[in-house]
């Protein structure tokens, strides 16, 4: 209900979202799948925190690109971002284009790119279409 969402958003802080995204670096695929479900539900229900979730995901992508950090959950995060991008209105807003250029497009330079290449190409195709 609306009342519950208003209460939940106060617990869904920047630090909490950051810790959730850090949990994607777990070697267990089942745990990452549960995180995907959790973040999808939060993204759908807690509208005021959508920007926070996107920003935190972009920071994780930037870590992989700029700090050359190996991350076992990038493919799961990209598969989670894919339906979000599918929901963007057309024509794309400038902030969505900037997000694409700054975070998502540069993922091809990551040292472990072959691990998430399929999901990355899927997102690129969503932006092109």
XYZ file of C-alpha atoms in Angstrom:
129
model
C 0.000 0.000 0.000
C 0.972 3.651 -0.224
C 1.522 3.917 3.525
C 3.964 1.022 3.515
C 5.946 2.508 0.628
C 6.241 5.801 2.478
C 7.672 3.981 5.470
C 9.999 1.751 3.480
C 11.623 4.594 1.561
C 13.112 5.962 4.779
C 14.951 2.691 5.356
C 16.091 2.475 1.748
C 18.977 4.904 2.226
C 22.032 5.530 0.094
C 24.192 3.365 2.347
C 21.675 0.516 2.234
C 21.454 0.548 -1.563
C 25.246 0.717 -1.797
C 25.567 -2.352 0.415
C 22.970 -4.217 -1.648
C 24.875 -3.495 -4.852
C 28.130 -4.595 -3.218
C 26.509 -7.941 -2.460
C 26.383 -8.631 -6.212
C 30.085 -9.453 -6.024
C 29.174 -12.747 -4.377
C 30.195 -15.970 -6.164
C 26.773 -17.553 -5.477
C 24.422 -17.081 -8.486
C 21.340 -17.874 -6.388
C 22.126 -15.026 -4.009
C 22.616 -12.638 -6.935
C 19.259 -13.732 -8.394
C 17.554 -12.904 -5.104
C 19.246 -9.509 -5.085
C 17.962 -8.885 -8.605
C 14.408 -9.678 -7.450
C 14.760 -7.484 -4.382
C 16.086 -4.494 -6.280
C 13.497 -4.910 -9.057
C 10.704 -4.821 -6.489
C 12.198 -1.834 -4.732
C 12.622 -0.033 -8.061
C 8.976 -0.690 -8.945
C 7.473 0.169 -5.550
C 9.681 2.922 -4.148
C 9.602 5.488 -6.936
C 11.500 8.208 -5.005
C 14.519 5.893 -4.733
C 14.816 5.037 -8.441
C 17.457 7.676 -9.092
C 19.446 6.414 -6.120
C 19.356 2.838 -7.405
C 20.442 3.909 -10.910
C 23.235 6.091 -9.542
C 24.559 3.286 -7.335
C 24.528 0.834 -10.246
C 26.404 3.344 -12.389
C 29.011 3.734 -9.651
C 29.507 -0.042 -9.633
C 29.931 0.002 -13.411
C 32.438 2.837 -13.114
C 34.458 0.848 -10.593
C 34.750 -1.996 -13.068
C 35.793 0.343 -15.869
C 38.080 2.833 -14.145
C 39.486 0.854 -11.242
C 39.793 -2.375 -13.244
C 38.065 -4.171 -10.396
C 36.947 -7.713 -11.108
C 33.281 -8.115 -10.262
C 31.395 -11.389 -10.508
C 27.935 -9.808 -10.569
C 28.160 -7.369 -13.464
C 26.221 -9.667 -15.793
C 23.393 -9.888 -13.246
C 23.373 -6.130 -12.743
C 23.236 -5.574 -16.503
C 20.378 -8.045 -16.839
C 18.613 -6.101 -14.081
C 19.186 -2.789 -15.882
C 17.834 -4.140 -19.163
C 14.103 -4.001 -18.225
C 14.635 -0.565 -16.717
C 16.008 0.690 -20.028
C 13.163 -1.012 -21.882
C 10.768 1.123 -19.863
C 12.319 4.434 -20.918
C 10.045 6.677 -22.918
C 10.961 7.424 -26.506
C 12.540 9.777 -27.447
C 15.178 9.266 -24.774
C 15.799 12.051 -22.318
C 19.223 13.630 -22.345
C 19.999 12.215 -18.885
C 19.459 8.684 -20.214
C 21.785 9.359 -23.142
C 24.419 10.753 -20.790
C 24.080 7.683 -18.559
C 24.609 5.472 -21.588
C 27.719 7.330 -22.712
C 29.308 7.686 -19.279
C 28.638 4.311 -17.686
C 27.197 1.632 -19.885
C 29.049 2.155 -23.159
C 32.475 2.159 -21.495
C 31.987 -1.295 -19.997
C 33.551 -2.830 -23.097
C 36.966 -1.718 -21.787
C 36.687 -3.904 -18.686
C 39.270 -6.637 -18.332
C 36.593 -9.310 -17.757
C 34.316 -8.118 -20.573
C 33.744 -11.619 -21.940
C 31.881 -12.554 -18.749
C 29.091 -10.043 -19.398
C 29.388 -9.356 -23.124
C 25.951 -10.799 -23.989
C 24.106 -8.651 -21.445
C 26.106 -5.572 -22.465
C 25.286 -6.047 -26.144
C 21.624 -6.538 -25.237
C 21.597 -3.155 -23.496
C 23.357 -1.485 -26.410
C 20.679 -2.875 -28.743
C 17.958 -1.494 -26.467
C 19.482 1.974 -26.704
C 19.864 1.711 -30.488
C 16.248 0.634 -30.973
